[in-house]
Amino acid sequence: MRFIKRGLSYLTIASYVGILLFGIFCHTFTYRTGSHPGMYYIVWDMFCGWSAYSVRTHIVGEGISGKYYELSPGPWGDFYPYGKLGRRHYDTTGDAWVRMAMNTLDKTEHEPMLRILCIEETWCKKYNLPDMVWDQRYEEPKDFQNYYRLRRVITPEGVVAQTYVPWLTRQVTLQINDNPRLVAEMNRGRPFFAATIGSQIEATAPPQQHDPNLPVHLASPVGN
C-alpha cells in the first residue's frame, strides 16, 4: 500500500511538472493556445486583455451636404453576439469597419458620401457603477468623462485613407514624452538616418476630431 501511495505521489508530481512545461512551450511558441477551452487552465494569463476603460465604436458617414449618417448599426438594427453590445464594439482593431460601413451604404439610399469616419469613444469603467454603489465607494460625485478619438478615415470607395492609434495608446505616448528621463533614453537609443541636404518632410495635419454634438442621421433602406 505504501508503494502505491508513493507511486501516485510521483505520478501527480510528474503530471503537474509536465503540464507546466507544456504550458511554457505553448506560451513560447504560441502553439494551440486557443485550440480548446481547456487550454485556459494550461496557458493562463491573469487579466489577459483587460482594460480599465470601456471602448465603443461609432461608424459615421459624412455626406457632401455636411450631414452625418450612422452607418453601423444600419437602419435594420444591430447584431448582438454576446450580450447587450453590438458586434462593432468587439472589433477593437477595426478589421471589419470597412465592411460594416460599405454594407450599409450598399443597401440604403443616401446622398453621395464625402468620407467615412470611424470614431472611438472611451471612458473609465468606474463610471459604469450604479449611483448607489458609487455613493458608497467614492466621496466625490460622479462626473462622467468620455473621450472621442478619430481612429480611421475611409473613402466612399471603401479604401482606408488614414489610420490613428487608439486613445489609450496615445495617452501612453503622451506620458512617456512627458518624462524627461525616458525621452533622454529614447534619444540615446534612436537609430540615425542620413537625409539628403535640402530634402523636406511635410508635416502631417492633425486628425480632425468628430464633434459628438453634431446630428447623426440614419440612412434610409433601399425601397423605402
XYZ file of N, CA and C in Angstrom:
672
model
N 0.828 -1.210 0.000
C 0.000 0.000 0.000
C 0.862 1.259 0.000
N 1.989 1.178 0.744
C 2.884 2.319 0.806
C 3.477 2.626 -0.557
N 3.807 1.566 -1.316
C 4.379 1.771 -2.640
C 3.352 2.366 -3.609
N 2.084 2.001 -3.420
C 1.033 2.566 -4.282
C 0.885 4.059 -4.024
N 0.879 4.446 -2.742
C 0.770 5.866 -2.411
C 1.967 6.645 -2.935
N 3.178 6.054 -2.797
C 4.360 6.751 -3.298
C 4.316 6.862 -4.817
N 3.828 5.796 -5.463
C 3.722 5.854 -6.915
C 2.730 6.907 -7.369
N 1.591 7.014 -6.672
C 0.616 8.053 -7.021
C 1.186 9.449 -6.790
N 1.979 9.612 -5.742
C 2.606 10.916 -5.484
C 3.571 11.274 -6.605
N 4.405 10.312 -7.005
C 5.340 10.565 -8.097
C 4.595 10.880 -9.396
N 3.508 10.150 -9.639
C 2.743 10.372 -10.861
C 2.104 11.761 -10.863
N 1.582 12.196 -9.699
C 0.977 13.527 -9.598
C 2.000 14.622 -9.838
N 3.172 14.459 -9.208
C 4.227 15.467 -9.381
C 4.692 15.506 -10.839
N 4.897 14.338 -11.437
C 5.352 14.288 -12.826
C 4.310 14.895 -13.767
N 3.030 14.606 -13.513
C 1.976 15.170 -14.359
C 1.929 16.688 -14.222
N 2.058 17.158 -12.984
C 1.994 18.600 -12.743
C 3.158 19.316 -13.431
N 4.366 18.793 -13.261
C 5.532 19.406 -13.899
C 5.424 19.310 -15.415
N 4.906 18.185 -15.907
C 4.758 18.040 -17.352
C 3.777 19.042 -17.940
N 2.662 19.279 -17.241
C 1.690 20.266 -17.717
C 2.292 21.663 -17.687
N 3.074 21.989 -16.652
C 3.732 23.291 -16.588
C 4.701 23.478 -17.752
N 5.496 22.448 -18.040
C 6.443 22.540 -19.160
C 5.711 22.665 -20.491
N 4.593 21.940 -20.615
C 3.803 22.057 -21.843
C 3.223 23.459 -21.992
N 2.774 24.031 -20.856
C 2.259 25.401 -20.906
C 3.332 26.403 -21.290
N 4.548 26.233 -20.757
C 5.654 27.129 -21.132
C 5.969 26.998 -22.622
N 5.931 25.765 -23.119
C 6.181 25.535 -24.542
C 5.111 26.229 -25.398
N 3.837 26.076 -25.016
C 2.752 26.708 -25.786
C 2.860 28.224 -25.739
N 3.212 28.774 -24.563
C 3.365 30.219 -24.430
C 4.507 30.727 -25.304
N 5.623 29.996 -25.307
C 6.814 30.442 -26.024
C 6.612 30.418 -27.528
N 6.008 29.359 -28.025
C 5.878 29.166 -29.461
C 4.460 29.405 -29.968
N 3.565 29.919 -29.096
C 2.175 30.191 -29.462
C 1.559 28.965 -30.130
N 1.695 27.830 -29.485
C 1.223 26.568 -30.042
C -0.144 26.212 -29.476
N -1.178 26.293 -30.311
C -2.530 25.851 -29.975
C -3.019 26.448 -28.644
N -2.686 27.719 -28.415
C -3.094 28.351 -27.152
C -4.603 28.549 -27.064
N -5.272 28.664 -28.188
C -6.719 28.850 -28.179
C -7.467 27.732 -28.859
N -6.859 26.562 -28.943
C -7.495 25.458 -29.667
C -8.648 24.835 -28.898
N -8.657 24.978 -27.569
C -9.689 24.336 -26.754
C -9.865 25.148 -25.476
N -11.101 25.235 -24.936
C -11.284 25.985 -23.683
C -10.413 25.468 -22.542
N -10.075 24.185 -22.558
C -9.229 23.635 -21.513
C -7.825 24.208 -21.503
N -7.387 24.785 -22.634
C -6.056 25.381 -22.685
C -5.955 26.596 -21.777
N -7.094 27.172 -21.405
C -7.061 28.325 -20.496
C -6.421 27.945 -19.163
N -6.590 26.699 -18.734
C -6.044 26.258 -17.453
C -4.562 25.903 -17.571
N -4.076 25.749 -18.798
C -2.664 25.436 -19.020
C -1.885 26.692 -19.381
N -2.428 27.451 -20.310
C -1.813 28.716 -20.708
C -2.667 29.809 -20.089
N -2.299 30.265 -18.921
C -3.139 31.164 -18.140
C -2.469 32.507 -18.011
N -3.178 33.552 -18.378
C -2.666 34.910 -18.277
C -3.692 35.717 -17.488
N -3.363 36.099 -16.269
C -4.310 36.811 -15.414
C -4.680 38.146 -16.044
N -5.973 38.439 -16.110
C -6.500 39.684 -16.654
C -6.027 39.905 -18.095
N -5.951 38.849 -18.864
C -5.483 38.966 -20.240
C -6.390 39.895 -21.030
N -5.818 40.956 -21.579
C -6.564 41.894 -22.395
C -7.500 42.793 -21.623
N -7.473 42.751 -20.294
C -8.386 43.568 -19.500
C -7.928 45.008 -19.501
N -8.871 45.910 -19.558
C -8.570 47.340 -19.546
C -9.474 48.026 -18.537
N -8.988 49.114 -17.971
C -9.775 49.889 -17.014
C -10.729 50.839 -17.714
N -10.761 50.810 -19.045
C -11.599 51.731 -19.803
C -12.559 50.961 -20.701
N -13.774 51.474 -20.805
C -14.750 50.947 -21.750
C -14.575 51.648 -23.087
N -14.715 50.890 -24.157
C -14.500 51.421 -25.501
C -15.717 51.103 -26.359
N -16.202 52.101 -27.074
C -17.297 51.926 -28.025
C -16.870 52.494 -29.376
N -17.413 51.920 -30.420
C -17.045 52.319 -31.780
C -18.248 52.920 -32.489
N -18.036 54.057 -33.136
C -19.069 54.724 -33.928
C -18.561 54.852 -35.368
N -19.353 54.355 -36.303
C -19.011 54.445 -37.719
C -19.987 55.415 -38.356
N -19.484 56.541 -38.819
C -20.314 57.646 -39.281
C -19.886 58.033 -40.696
N -20.871 58.252 -41.560
C -20.604 58.733 -42.900
C -20.901 60.216 -43.025
N -19.996 60.952 -43.625
C -20.184 62.390 -43.841
C -20.612 62.626 -45.282
N -21.837 63.129 -45.466
C -22.332 63.415 -46.802
C -21.778 64.717 -47.353
N -21.953 64.912 -48.660
C -21.409 66.126 -49.284
C -22.149 67.377 -48.829
N -23.339 67.216 -48.259
C -24.086 68.364 -47.764
C -23.677 68.760 -46.344
N -22.850 67.933 -45.696
C -22.462 68.206 -44.324
C -23.222 67.392 -43.298
N -24.211 66.609 -43.743
C -24.935 65.748 -42.818
C -24.097 64.526 -42.464
N -24.350 63.995 -41.255
C -23.664 62.793 -40.799
C -24.676 61.655 -40.697
N -24.285 60.480 -41.193
C -25.162 59.310 -41.222
C -24.541 58.190 -40.402
N -25.349 57.598 -39.542
C -24.892 56.452 -38.761
C -24.891 55.219 -39.662
N -23.722 54.630 -39.870
C -23.581 53.507 -40.781
C -23.512 52.159 -40.072
N -23.301 52.185 -38.779
C -23.322 50.938 -38.013
C -23.806 51.251 -36.605
N -24.948 50.684 -36.222
C -25.742 49.715 -36.969
C -26.531 50.362 -38.101
N -26.949 49.534 -39.061
C -27.777 50.019 -40.144
C -29.197 50.272 -39.689
N -30.038 50.795 -40.545
C -31.427 51.087 -40.158
C -32.244 49.848 -39.825
N -31.740 48.672 -40.144
C -32.460 47.433 -39.842
C -32.144 46.890 -38.458
N -31.265 47.555 -37.717
C -30.949 47.118 -36.371
C -29.545 46.562 -36.267
N -29.183 46.161 -35.080
C -27.833 45.686 -34.809
C -27.844 44.201 -34.495
N -26.673 43.603 -34.523
C -26.485 42.196 -34.172
C -25.724 42.131 -32.850
N -26.277 41.370 -31.884
C -25.685 41.282 -30.554
C -25.168 39.861 -30.335
N -23.890 39.618 -30.552
C -23.378 38.243 -30.473
C -23.209 37.713 -29.066
N -22.865 38.590 -28.082
C -22.521 38.097 -26.750
C -23.212 38.853 -25.629
N -24.312 39.503 -25.877
C -24.966 40.246 -24.814
C -25.604 41.519 -25.341
N -25.413 42.620 -24.621
C -26.086 43.865 -24.952
C -25.268 44.745 -25.894
N -24.041 44.367 -26.238
C -23.196 45.182 -27.107
C -23.306 44.712 -28.551
N -23.393 45.688 -29.473
C -23.380 45.355 -30.890
C -22.019 44.840 -31.314
N -21.997 44.135 -32.433
C -20.764 43.451 -32.833
C -19.628 44.418 -33.168
N -19.942 45.652 -33.583
C -18.877 46.593 -33.937
C -18.027 46.960 -32.731
N -18.601 46.871 -31.524
C -17.848 47.235 -30.331
C -16.817 46.176 -29.950
N -16.964 44.966 -30.459
C -15.981 43.915 -30.186
C -14.785 44.001 -31.131
N -14.958 44.674 -32.247
C -13.884 44.768 -33.245
C -12.998 45.969 -32.916
N -12.169 45.842 -31.877
C -11.340 46.968 -31.438
C -10.210 47.278 -32.414
N -9.806 46.313 -33.221
C -8.732 46.558 -34.188
C -9.241 47.119 -35.509
N -10.562 47.109 -35.721
C -11.119 47.700 -36.932
C -11.019 46.834 -38.166
N -10.910 45.525 -38.000
C -10.773 44.656 -39.170
C -12.026 44.667 -40.045
N -13.204 44.851 -39.444
C -14.456 44.769 -40.200
C -15.154 46.114 -40.346
N -14.522 47.205 -39.972
C -15.176 48.509 -40.050
C -15.533 48.878 -41.482
N -14.630 48.608 -42.398
C -14.900 48.939 -43.810
C -16.088 48.138 -44.314
N -16.136 46.855 -44.014
C -17.236 46.009 -44.493
C -18.566 46.429 -43.872
N -18.558 46.811 -42.602
C -19.794 47.257 -41.964
C -20.321 48.522 -42.629
N -19.427 49.475 -42.861
C -19.846 50.740 -43.466
C -20.326 50.543 -44.896
N -19.580 49.793 -45.679
C -19.942 49.601 -47.075
C -21.216 48.780 -47.212
N -21.471 47.867 -46.287
C -22.703 47.082 -46.332
C -23.919 47.977 -46.158
N -23.822 48.945 -45.223
C -24.937 49.877 -45.028
C -25.097 50.794 -46.235
N -24.001 51.281 -46.773
C -24.085 52.180 -47.923
C -24.645 51.465 -49.156
N -24.295 50.199 -49.328
C -24.766 49.456 -50.494
C -26.259 49.146 -50.429
N -26.823 49.115 -49.199
C -28.208 48.692 -49.045
C -29.131 49.821 -48.592
N -28.691 51.059 -48.735
C -29.510 52.203 -48.347
C -29.444 53.283 -49.413
N -30.442 54.162 -49.372
C -30.450 55.336 -50.246
C -29.950 56.538 -49.448
N -29.048 57.299 -50.025
C -28.420 58.409 -49.305
C -27.736 59.315 -50.323
N -27.378 60.478 -49.873
C -26.614 61.380 -50.714
C -25.191 60.852 -50.879
N -24.451 61.309 -51.865
C -23.058 60.866 -52.023
C -22.248 61.166 -50.764
N -21.393 60.221 -50.407
C -20.572 60.363 -49.214
C -19.268 61.084 -49.540
N -18.861 61.928 -48.623
C -17.565 62.586 -48.739
C -16.468 61.718 -48.136
N -16.749 61.147 -46.996
C -15.819 60.249 -46.323
C -16.565 59.501 -45.224
N -15.923 58.469 -44.694
C -16.459 57.669 -43.602
C -15.509 57.792 -42.422
N -16.064 58.085 -41.264
C -15.268 58.293 -40.058
C -15.534 57.171 -39.062
N -14.481 56.536 -38.573
C -14.572 55.540 -37.523
C -14.055 56.188 -36.243
N -14.941 56.376 -35.280
C -14.635 57.164 -34.086
C -14.706 56.264 -32.864
N -13.709 56.411 -32.007
C -13.628 55.635 -30.775
C -14.079 56.491 -29.595
N -14.985 55.961 -28.803
C -15.429 56.617 -27.570
C -14.917 55.816 -26.383
N -14.285 56.492 -25.430
C -13.649 55.820 -24.303
C -14.024 56.512 -23.003
N -14.247 55.721 -21.957
C -14.455 56.282 -20.631
C -14.003 55.261 -19.588
N -13.715 55.743 -18.393
C -13.252 54.878 -17.314
C -14.391 53.975 -16.853
N -14.090 52.705 -16.625
C -15.119 51.728 -16.268
C -15.752 51.993 -14.912
N -15.097 52.766 -14.073
C -15.689 53.021 -12.763
C -16.982 53.813 -12.883
N -17.143 54.535 -14.002
C -18.380 55.287 -14.206
C -19.553 54.379 -14.552
N -19.284 53.092 -14.789
C -20.367 52.149 -15.059
C -21.074 51.696 -13.778
N -20.515 52.041 -12.628
C -21.133 51.649 -11.366
C -22.478 52.336 -11.193
N -23.469 51.645 -10.648
C -24.742 52.311 -10.329
C -24.514 53.436 -9.322
N -25.405 54.402 -9.333
C -25.249 55.560 -8.446
C -25.190 55.149 -6.982
N -25.979 54.150 -6.602
C -25.992 53.718 -5.206
C -24.624 53.152 -4.804
N -24.034 52.335 -5.685
C -22.717 51.765 -5.395
C -21.644 52.851 -5.434
N -21.774 53.785 -6.373
C -20.810 54.881 -6.465
C -20.786 55.698 -5.169
N -21.944 56.005 -4.641
C -22.009 56.818 -3.421
C -21.374 56.103 -2.236
N -21.443 54.785 -2.215
C -20.828 54.029 -1.130
C -19.319 53.887 -1.308
N -18.866 53.927 -2.560
C -17.440 53.693 -2.839
C -16.635 54.993 -2.885
N -17.214 56.049 -3.444
C -16.475 57.302 -3.637
C -17.164 58.439 -2.888
N -16.358 59.375 -2.429
C -16.896 60.539 -1.733
C -17.308 61.636 -2.710
N -16.574 61.749 -3.843
C -16.905 62.807 -4.799
C -18.093 62.382 -5.668
N -18.836 63.332 -6.208
C -19.966 62.998 -7.085
C -19.477 62.405 -8.402
N -20.341 61.634 -9.024
C -19.989 61.007 -10.303
C -19.982 62.069 -11.405
N -18.824 62.326 -11.950
C -18.656 63.294 -13.036
C -18.186 62.527 -14.263
N -19.138 62.043 -15.031
C -18.829 61.174 -16.170
C -18.003 61.928 -17.214
N -16.865 61.341 -17.582
C -15.982 61.921 -18.579
C -15.733 60.888 -19.675
N -16.073 61.232 -20.896
C -15.771 60.345 -22.013
C -14.942 61.096 -23.048
N -14.194 60.331 -23.822
C -13.240 60.906 -24.759
C -13.485 60.320 -26.145
N -13.373 61.171 -27.151
C -13.564 60.753 -28.539
C -12.237 60.894 -29.290
N -11.956 59.900 -30.109
C -10.742 59.961 -30.928
C -11.031 59.355 -32.296
N -10.586 60.037 -33.313
C -10.731 59.536 -34.678
C -9.749 58.394 -34.896
N -10.263 57.234 -35.290
C -9.418 56.063 -35.474
C -9.112 55.780 -36.936
N -10.091 56.070 -37.800
C -9.865 55.714 -39.200
C -10.718 56.588 -40.102
N -10.150 56.956 -41.245
C -10.866 57.690 -42.287
C -10.905 56.807 -43.529
N -12.102 56.588 -44.066
C -12.299 55.691 -45.193
C -12.932 56.471 -46.331
N -12.484 56.235 -47.531
C -13.056 56.894 -48.704
C -14.404 56.266 -49.044
N -15.239 56.956 -49.850
C -16.535 56.369 -50.237
C -16.393 55.065 -51.011
N -15.208 54.815 -51.588
C -14.981 53.560 -52.311
C -14.558 52.416 -51.395
N -14.399 52.694 -50.112
C -14.024 51.643 -49.173
C -12.534 51.472 -48.994
N -11.757 52.507 -49.285
C -10.300 52.462 -49.132
C -9.918 53.224 -47.866
N -9.095 52.611 -47.030
C -8.641 53.275 -45.806
C -7.642 54.366 -46.182
N -7.982 55.612 -45.855
C -7.120 56.746 -46.199
C -6.204 57.146 -45.052
N -6.703 57.069 -43.819
C -5.914 57.452 -42.653
C -6.243 56.524 -41.496
N -5.230 56.223 -40.702
C -5.396 55.380 -39.524
C -4.648 56.007 -38.359
N -5.283 56.003 -37.181
C -4.676 56.578 -35.990
C -4.730 55.565 -34.852
N -3.810 55.703 -33.910
C -3.711 54.764 -32.789
C -4.879 54.991 -31.841
N -5.208 53.989 -31.023
C -6.299 54.161 -30.051
C -5.988 55.237 -29.020
N -7.037 55.643 -28.321
C -6.895 56.709 -27.325
C -5.938 56.304 -26.211
N -6.030 55.060 -25.732
C -5.154 54.608 -24.661
C -3.695 54.598 -25.105
N -3.424 54.160 -26.325
C -2.060 54.171 -26.838
C -1.525 55.593 -26.933
N -2.390 56.504 -27.340
C -1.990 57.907 -27.416
C -1.653 58.462 -26.035
N -2.426 58.080 -25.019
C -2.151 58.562 -23.669
C -0.817 58.028 -23.142
N -0.503 56.773 -23.455
C 0.785 56.215 -23.050
C 1.928 56.985 -23.695
N 1.765 57.304 -24.986
C 2.807 58.068 -25.686
C 2.989 59.442 -25.063
N 1.897 60.103 -24.719
C 1.991 61.422 -24.099
C 2.672 61.342 -22.732
N 2.385 60.292 -21.967
C 3.015 60.142 -20.657
C 4.514 59.905 -20.791
N 4.902 59.103 -21.774
C 6.333 58.859 -21.976
C 7.045 60.135 -22.401
N 6.446 60.876 -23.312
C 7.072 62.113 -23.787
C 7.112 63.185 -22.706
N 6.295 63.018 -21.667
C 6.290 63.984 -20.574
C 7.317 63.637 -19.495
N 8.018 62.527 -19.683
C 9.042 62.092 -18.733
C 10.421 62.380 -19.325
N 11.147 63.376 -18.827
C 12.451 63.737 -19.423
C 13.450 62.584 -19.421
N 13.435 61.754 -18.390
C 14.400 60.653 -18.328
C 14.145 59.636 -19.432
N 12.864 59.274 -19.635
C 12.544 58.322 -20.698
C 12.833 58.904 -22.078
N 12.566 60.188 -22.255
C 12.846 60.824 -23.544
C 14.342 60.810 -23.829
N 15.151 61.076 -22.805
C 16.603 61.059 -22.989
C 17.096 59.661 -23.353
N 16.538 58.629 -22.710
C 16.937 57.263 -23.031
C 16.532 56.886 -24.452
N 15.344 57.331 -24.882
C 14.914 57.041 -26.253
C 15.804 57.737 -27.263
N 16.212 58.973 -26.972
C 17.076 59.702 -27.900
C 18.452 59.052 -28.014
N 18.935 58.488 -26.906
C 20.239 57.820 -26.964
C 20.177 56.534 -27.775
N 19.032 55.871 -27.741
C 18.914 54.625 -28.476
C 18.257 54.758 -29.831
N 18.008 55.985 -30.281
C 17.333 56.191 -31.558
C 18.303 55.974 -32.712
N 17.940 55.173 -33.715
C 18.841 54.981 -34.868
C 18.969 56.253 -35.685
N 20.092 56.370 -36.368
C 20.380 57.566 -37.162
C 20.127 57.266 -38.627
N 19.386 58.164 -39.287
C 19.106 58.046 -40.711
C 19.656 59.280 -41.404
N 20.506 59.061 -42.385
C 21.063 60.184 -43.138
C 20.037 60.670 -44.144
N 19.887 61.977 -44.272
C 18.938 62.574 -45.213
C 19.685 63.465 -46.189
N 19.176 63.553 -47.403
C 19.794 64.399 -48.416
C 19.627 65.860 -48.041
N 20.687 66.647 -48.222
C 20.631 68.068 -47.885
C 19.616 68.766 -48.787
N 18.745 69.510 -48.158
C 17.734 70.231 -48.919
C 16.426 69.493 -49.022
N 16.370 68.237 -48.540
C 15.117 67.500 -48.585
C 14.152 68.064 -47.564
N 12.897 67.946 -47.836
C 11.855 68.477 -46.972
C 10.920 67.360 -46.564
N 10.458 67.443 -45.344
C 9.477 66.487 -44.822
C 8.217 67.256 -44.498
N 7.144 66.906 -45.141
C 5.891 67.605 -44.916
C 5.278 67.148 -43.603
N 4.829 68.100 -42.839
C 4.184 67.796 -41.564
C 2.794 67.241 -41.811
N 2.465 66.209 -41.083
C 1.141 65.608 -41.214
C 0.129 66.414 -40.433
N -0.994 66.722 -41.074
C -2.027 67.505 -40.402
C -2.622 66.702 -39.262
N -2.947 67.332 -38.160
C -3.531 66.600 -37.028
C -4.892 66.035 -37.395
N -5.258 64.899 -36.821
C -6.548 64.288 -37.152
C -7.704 65.182 -36.735
N -8.694 65.252 -37.587
C -9.873 66.039 -37.273
C -10.764 65.241 -36.325
N -11.137 65.892 -35.256
C -11.978 65.243 -34.265
C -13.457 65.450 -34.603
N -14.215 64.406 -34.413
C -15.647 64.477 -34.671
C -16.352 65.081 -33.473
N -17.165 66.052 -33.716
C -17.927 66.688 -32.645
C -19.117 65.808 -32.298
N -19.170 65.229 -31.087
C -20.287 64.327 -30.740
C -21.630 65.028 -30.702
N -21.635 66.369 -30.684
C -22.899 67.094 -30.632
C -23.529 67.295 -32.013
N -22.774 66.980 -33.082
C -23.335 67.122 -34.414
C -24.443 66.089 -34.627
N -25.498 66.445 -35.336
C -26.589 65.495 -35.562
C -26.155 64.364 -36.473
N -26.572 63.172 -36.152
C -26.272 61.994 -36.948
C -27.589 61.420 -37.461
N -27.666 61.202 -38.774
C -28.890 60.743 -39.400
C -28.743 59.301 -39.819
N -29.856 58.584 -39.797
C -29.872 57.221 -40.293
C -30.122 57.220 -41.795
N -29.363 56.394 -42.505
C -29.610 56.246 -43.929
C -30.895 55.448 -44.131
N -31.619 55.759 -45.191
C -32.901 55.092 -45.458
C -32.675 53.811 -46.213
N -33.356 52.724 -45.845
C -33.213 51.464 -46.579
C -33.694 51.615 -48.023
N -33.066 50.861 -48.907
C -33.466 50.906 -50.318
C -34.882 50.384 -50.450
N -35.702 51.082 -51.234
C -37.081 50.673 -51.457
C -38.073 51.423 -50.613
N -37.591 52.168 -49.587
C -38.499 52.937 -48.725
C -38.609 54.369 -49.254
